[in-house]
Amino acid sequence: MRSTWFGIAALTPYIAMKTYWAFGGNAGRPAGDLGAEMLANGAPEALVWMERHGIDFTALGALGGVLFLVALARPWGERLPRRLLLVPGWAGSLILTPYGTATLIASAVGFKSVEEGWSPWVGYVGGLAFAGLGLALASGTRSYQRRTRPTPVPA
């Protein structure tokens, strides 16, 4: 359960930042219409629609990550098929931990985003969220895997 709280703590600043932006805040964001930029870069229309209506798909993903961590820790998650949690749990930890760590390192050494106008602290918030979620998924998935291991039936 500690890994769940660790993951939630790592995701909270990210969710707060994205919620602030959804309600019209601009601190840390480049000037301009992000929805129009997404459309020009070939983003799916559903994502553009969400952006234009104040819904950030990555914030929804972060909330999904919180729910996933809770499923790994709570007894109701043990009633789900093991593979339904083990496969995405391990895959998420293997992808998100290095991605978040690389983002944190890149932000610390002053690497600039391809897009101009983003504040450096946005990289720290995102890197913390992704690395924290990845580490929490690794710990939570390992614990879930051990708790739900099938017991051998004596012959």
PDB file of C-alpha atoms in Angstrom:
ATOM      1  CA  MET A   1       0.000   0.000   0.000  1.00  0.00           C
ATOM      2  CA  ARG A   2       2.973   2.329   0.502  1.00  0.00           C
ATOM      3  CA  SER A   3       3.764   2.132  -3.187  1.00  0.00           C
ATOM      4  CA  THR A   4       0.209   3.264  -3.949  1.00  0.00           C
ATOM      5  CA  TRP A   5       0.604   6.342  -1.750  1.00  0.00           C
ATOM      6  CA  PHE A   6       4.042   7.013  -3.246  1.00  0.00           C
ATOM      7  CA  GLY A   7       2.586   6.890  -6.765  1.00  0.00           C
ATOM      8  CA  ILE A   8      -0.338   9.127  -5.812  1.00  0.00           C
ATOM      9  CA  ALA A   9       2.054  11.631  -4.217  1.00  0.00           C
ATOM     10  CA  ALA A  10       4.220  11.654  -7.357  1.00  0.00           C
ATOM     11  CA  LEU A  11       1.191  12.172  -9.633  1.00  0.00           C
ATOM     12  CA  THR A  12      -0.556  14.843  -7.545  1.00  0.00           C
ATOM     13  CA  PRO A  13       1.519  17.848  -8.732  1.00  0.00           C
ATOM     14  CA  TYR A  14       1.073  16.728 -12.351  1.00  0.00           C
ATOM     15  CA  ILE A  15      -2.700  16.350 -11.987  1.00  0.00           C
ATOM     16  CA  ALA A  16      -2.873  19.720 -10.206  1.00  0.00           C
ATOM     17  CA  MET A  17      -0.844  21.419 -12.969  1.00  0.00           C
ATOM     18  CA  LYS A  18      -3.000  19.928 -15.723  1.00  0.00           C
ATOM     19  CA  THR A  19      -6.214  20.822 -13.861  1.00  0.00           C
ATOM     20  CA  TYR A  20      -4.982  24.406 -13.429  1.00  0.00           C
ATOM     21  CA  TRP A  21      -4.339  24.574 -17.174  1.00  0.00           C
ATOM     22  CA  ALA A  22      -7.768  23.067 -17.916  1.00  0.00           C
ATOM     23  CA  PHE A  23      -9.389  25.920 -15.982  1.00  0.00           C
ATOM     24  CA  GLY A  24      -7.532  28.526 -18.026  1.00  0.00           C
ATOM     25  CA  GLY A  25      -4.253  28.937 -16.154  1.00  0.00           C
ATOM     26  CA  ASN A  26      -1.247  29.695 -18.325  1.00  0.00           C
ATOM     27  CA  ALA A  27       1.737  29.541 -15.978  1.00  0.00           C
ATOM     28  CA  GLY A  28       4.346  27.270 -17.528  1.00  0.00           C
ATOM     29  CA  ARG A  29       2.577  26.939 -20.902  1.00  0.00           C
ATOM     30  CA  PRO A  30       3.594  28.514 -24.178  1.00  0.00           C
ATOM     31  CA  ALA A  31       1.370  31.227 -25.593  1.00  0.00           C
ATOM     32  CA  GLY A  32      -1.058  30.228 -28.315  1.00  0.00           C
ATOM     33  CA  ASP A  33      -3.775  27.707 -29.022  1.00  0.00           C
ATOM     34  CA  LEU A  34      -2.502  24.250 -28.099  1.00  0.00           C
ATOM     35  CA  GLY A  35      -5.554  22.608 -29.701  1.00  0.00           C
ATOM     36  CA  ALA A  36      -4.795  24.251 -33.059  1.00  0.00           C
ATOM     37  CA  GLU A  37      -1.155  23.216 -32.773  1.00  0.00           C
ATOM     38  CA  MET A  38      -2.168  19.633 -32.000  1.00  0.00           C
ATOM     39  CA  LEU A  39      -4.471  19.611 -35.029  1.00  0.00           C
ATOM     40  CA  ALA A  40      -1.720  21.011 -37.279  1.00  0.00           C
ATOM     41  CA  ASN A  41       0.649  18.279 -36.055  1.00  0.00           C
ATOM     42  CA  GLY A  42      -1.816  15.502 -36.916  1.00  0.00           C
ATOM     43  CA  ALA A  43      -3.223  14.675 -33.487  1.00  0.00           C
ATOM     44  CA  PRO A  44      -6.448  12.643 -33.510  1.00  0.00           C
ATOM     45  CA  GLU A  45      -9.554  14.817 -33.554  1.00  0.00           C
ATOM     46  CA  ALA A  46     -10.782  13.312 -30.278  1.00  0.00           C
ATOM     47  CA  LEU A  47      -7.656  14.598 -28.481  1.00  0.00           C
ATOM     48  CA  VAL A  48      -8.019  18.018 -30.106  1.00  0.00           C
ATOM     49  CA  TRP A  49     -11.680  18.138 -29.015  1.00  0.00           C
ATOM     50  CA  MET A  50     -10.686  17.204 -25.471  1.00  0.00           C
ATOM     51  CA  GLU A  51      -7.976  19.898 -25.396  1.00  0.00           C
ATOM     52  CA  ARG A  52     -10.406  22.543 -26.637  1.00  0.00           C
ATOM     53  CA  HIS A  53     -12.879  21.590 -23.910  1.00  0.00           C
ATOM     54  CA  GLY A  54     -10.380  21.695 -21.056  1.00  0.00           C
ATOM     55  CA  ILE A  55      -9.774  17.948 -20.805  1.00  0.00           C
ATOM     56  CA  ASP A  56      -6.165  16.848 -20.956  1.00  0.00           C
ATOM     57  CA  PHE A  57      -5.778  13.213 -21.991  1.00  0.00           C
ATOM     58  CA  THR A  58      -2.553  12.868 -19.985  1.00  0.00           C
ATOM     59  CA  ALA A  59      -4.345  14.021 -16.828  1.00  0.00           C
ATOM     60  CA  LEU A  60      -6.963  11.338 -17.482  1.00  0.00           C
ATOM     61  CA  GLY A  61      -4.111   8.868 -17.902  1.00  0.00           C
ATOM     62  CA  ALA A  62      -2.654   9.958 -14.561  1.00  0.00           C
ATOM     63  CA  LEU A  63      -6.021   9.415 -12.878  1.00  0.00           C
ATOM     64  CA  GLY A  64      -6.152   6.004 -14.554  1.00  0.00           C
ATOM     65  CA  GLY A  65      -2.700   5.307 -13.106  1.00  0.00           C
ATOM     66  CA  VAL A  66      -3.984   6.112  -9.630  1.00  0.00           C
ATOM     67  CA  LEU A  67      -6.909   3.714 -10.112  1.00  0.00           C
ATOM     68  CA  PHE A  68      -4.524   1.043 -11.404  1.00  0.00           C
ATOM     69  CA  LEU A  69      -2.258   1.427  -8.344  1.00  0.00           C
ATOM     70  CA  VAL A  70      -5.282   1.078  -6.072  1.00  0.00           C
ATOM     71  CA  ALA A  71      -6.360  -2.077  -7.932  1.00  0.00           C
ATOM     72  CA  LEU A  72      -2.912  -3.574  -7.318  1.00  0.00           C
ATOM     73  CA  ALA A  73      -3.157  -2.883  -3.589  1.00  0.00           C
ATOM     74  CA  ARG A  74      -6.782  -3.546  -2.657  1.00  0.00           C
ATOM     75  CA  PRO A  75      -8.505  -6.915  -2.235  1.00  0.00           C
ATOM     76  CA  TRP A  76     -11.012  -6.204  -5.039  1.00  0.00           C
ATOM     77  CA  GLY A  77      -8.074  -6.081  -7.450  1.00  0.00           C
ATOM     78  CA  GLU A  78      -7.218  -9.659  -6.539  1.00  0.00           C
ATOM     79  CA  ARG A  79     -10.554 -10.767  -8.005  1.00  0.00           C
ATOM     80  CA  LEU A  80      -9.479  -9.542 -11.444  1.00  0.00           C
ATOM     81  CA  PRO A  81      -7.620 -11.867 -13.811  1.00  0.00           C
ATOM     82  CA  ARG A  82      -3.908 -11.730 -12.874  1.00  0.00           C
ATOM     83  CA  ARG A  83      -2.730 -10.946 -16.395  1.00  0.00           C
ATOM     84  CA  LEU A  84      -5.092  -7.975 -16.589  1.00  0.00           C
ATOM     85  CA  LEU A  85      -2.946  -6.281 -13.930  1.00  0.00           C
ATOM     86  CA  LEU A  86       0.450  -7.966 -14.300  1.00  0.00           C
ATOM     87  CA  VAL A  87       1.063  -7.263 -17.988  1.00  0.00           C
ATOM     88  CA  PRO A  88       0.263  -3.528 -17.968  1.00  0.00           C
ATOM     89  CA  GLY A  89       1.801  -3.151 -14.495  1.00  0.00           C
ATOM     90  CA  TRP A  90       5.186  -4.482 -15.568  1.00  0.00           C
ATOM     91  CA  ALA A  91       5.017  -2.811 -18.997  1.00  0.00           C
ATOM     92  CA  GLY A  92       4.144   0.537 -17.431  1.00  0.00           C
ATOM     93  CA  SER A  93       6.957   0.304 -14.917  1.00  0.00           C
ATOM     94  CA  LEU A  94       9.493  -0.598 -17.619  1.00  0.00           C
ATOM     95  CA  ILE A  95       8.428   2.305 -19.839  1.00  0.00           C
ATOM     96  CA  LEU A  96       7.570   5.059 -17.361  1.00  0.00           C
ATOM     97  CA  THR A  97      10.499   4.758 -14.937  1.00  0.00           C
ATOM     98  CA  PRO A  98      13.267   5.408 -17.513  1.00  0.00           C
ATOM     99  CA  TYR A  99      11.139   7.980 -19.366  1.00  0.00           C
ATOM    100  CA  GLY A 100      10.476   9.959 -16.193  1.00  0.00           C
ATOM    101  CA  THR A 101      14.080   9.649 -15.041  1.00  0.00           C
ATOM    102  CA  ALA A 102      15.361  10.857 -18.414  1.00  0.00           C
ATOM    103  CA  THR A 103      12.931  13.782 -18.291  1.00  0.00           C
ATOM    104  CA  LEU A 104      14.157  14.758 -14.824  1.00  0.00           C
ATOM    105  CA  ILE A 105      17.808  14.558 -15.921  1.00  0.00           C
ATOM    106  CA  ALA A 106      17.121  16.499 -19.131  1.00  0.00           C
ATOM    107  CA  SER A 107      15.354  19.216 -17.137  1.00  0.00           C
ATOM    108  CA  ALA A 108      18.190  19.394 -14.625  1.00  0.00           C
ATOM    109  CA  VAL A 109      20.856  19.891 -17.294  1.00  0.00           C
ATOM    110  CA  GLY A 110      18.796  22.523 -19.077  1.00  0.00           C
ATOM    111  CA  PHE A 111      17.618  20.560 -22.098  1.00  0.00           C
ATOM    112  CA  LYS A 112      15.031  22.638 -23.924  1.00  0.00           C
ATOM    113  CA  SER A 113      11.818  21.175 -25.269  1.00  0.00           C
ATOM    114  CA  VAL A 114      11.363  21.117 -29.010  1.00  0.00           C
ATOM    115  CA  GLU A 115       8.535  23.575 -28.479  1.00  0.00           C
ATOM    116  CA  GLU A 116       9.467  27.009 -27.218  1.00  0.00           C
ATOM    117  CA  GLY A 117       7.698  28.628 -24.309  1.00  0.00           C
ATOM    118  CA  TRP A 118       7.450  25.760 -21.827  1.00  0.00           C
ATOM    119  CA  SER A 119       8.781  26.606 -18.367  1.00  0.00           C
ATOM    120  CA  PRO A 120      11.614  24.392 -17.079  1.00  0.00           C
ATOM    121  CA  TRP A 121       9.634  23.407 -13.977  1.00  0.00           C
ATOM    122  CA  VAL A 122       7.072  21.640 -16.201  1.00  0.00           C
ATOM    123  CA  GLY A 123       9.766  19.061 -17.003  1.00  0.00           C
ATOM    124  CA  TYR A 124      10.389  18.453 -13.307  1.00  0.00           C
ATOM    125  CA  VAL A 125       6.680  18.004 -12.589  1.00  0.00           C
ATOM    126  CA  GLY A 126       6.233  15.625 -15.535  1.00  0.00           C
ATOM    127  CA  GLY A 127       9.431  13.702 -14.833  1.00  0.00           C
ATOM    128  CA  LEU A 128       8.502  13.235 -11.181  1.00  0.00           C
ATOM    129  CA  ALA A 129       5.040  12.014 -12.166  1.00  0.00           C
ATOM    130  CA  PHE A 130       6.234   9.490 -14.743  1.00  0.00           C
ATOM    131  CA  ALA A 131       9.221   8.181 -12.783  1.00  0.00           C
ATOM    132  CA  GLY A 132       7.180   8.038  -9.566  1.00  0.00           C
ATOM    133  CA  LEU A 133       4.328   6.195 -11.235  1.00  0.00           C
ATOM    134  CA  GLY A 134       6.779   3.776 -12.872  1.00  0.00           C
ATOM    135  CA  LEU A 135       8.488   2.971  -9.562  1.00  0.00           C
ATOM    136  CA  ALA A 136       5.138   2.621  -7.779  1.00  0.00           C
ATOM    137  CA  LEU A 137       3.906   0.295 -10.519  1.00  0.00           C
ATOM    138  CA  ALA A 138       7.037  -1.861 -10.181  1.00  0.00           C
ATOM    139  CA  SER A 139       6.621  -2.183  -6.428  1.00  0.00           C
ATOM    140  CA  GLY A 140       2.843  -2.622  -6.522  1.00  0.00           C
ATOM    141  CA  THR A 141       2.957  -5.142  -9.365  1.00  0.00           C
ATOM    142  CA  ARG A 142       5.644  -7.176  -7.604  1.00  0.00           C
ATOM    143  CA  SER A 143       3.569  -7.255  -4.431  1.00  0.00           C
ATOM    144  CA  TYR A 144       0.403  -8.150  -6.355  1.00  0.00           C
ATOM    145  CA  GLN A 145       2.235 -10.912  -8.236  1.00  0.00           C
ATOM    146  CA  ARG A 146       3.444 -12.470  -4.987  1.00  0.00           C
ATOM    147  CA  ARG A 147       0.064 -12.212  -3.259  1.00  0.00           C
ATOM    148  CA  THR A 148      -1.860 -13.731  -6.157  1.00  0.00           C
ATOM    149  CA  ARG A 149       0.570 -16.503  -7.026  1.00  0.00           C
ATOM    150  CA  PRO A 150      -1.361 -19.714  -7.607  1.00  0.00           C
ATOM    151  CA  THR A 151      -0.759 -22.291  -4.906  1.00  0.00           C
ATOM    152  CA  PRO A 152       0.272 -25.742  -6.126  1.00  0.00           C
ATOM    153  CA  VAL A 153      -2.285 -28.483  -5.596  1.00  0.00           C
ATOM    154  CA  PRO A 154      -0.797 -31.571  -3.879  1.00  0.00           C
ATOM    155  CA  ALA A 155      -0.972 -34.739  -5.974  1.00  0.00           C
TER     156      ALA A 155
END
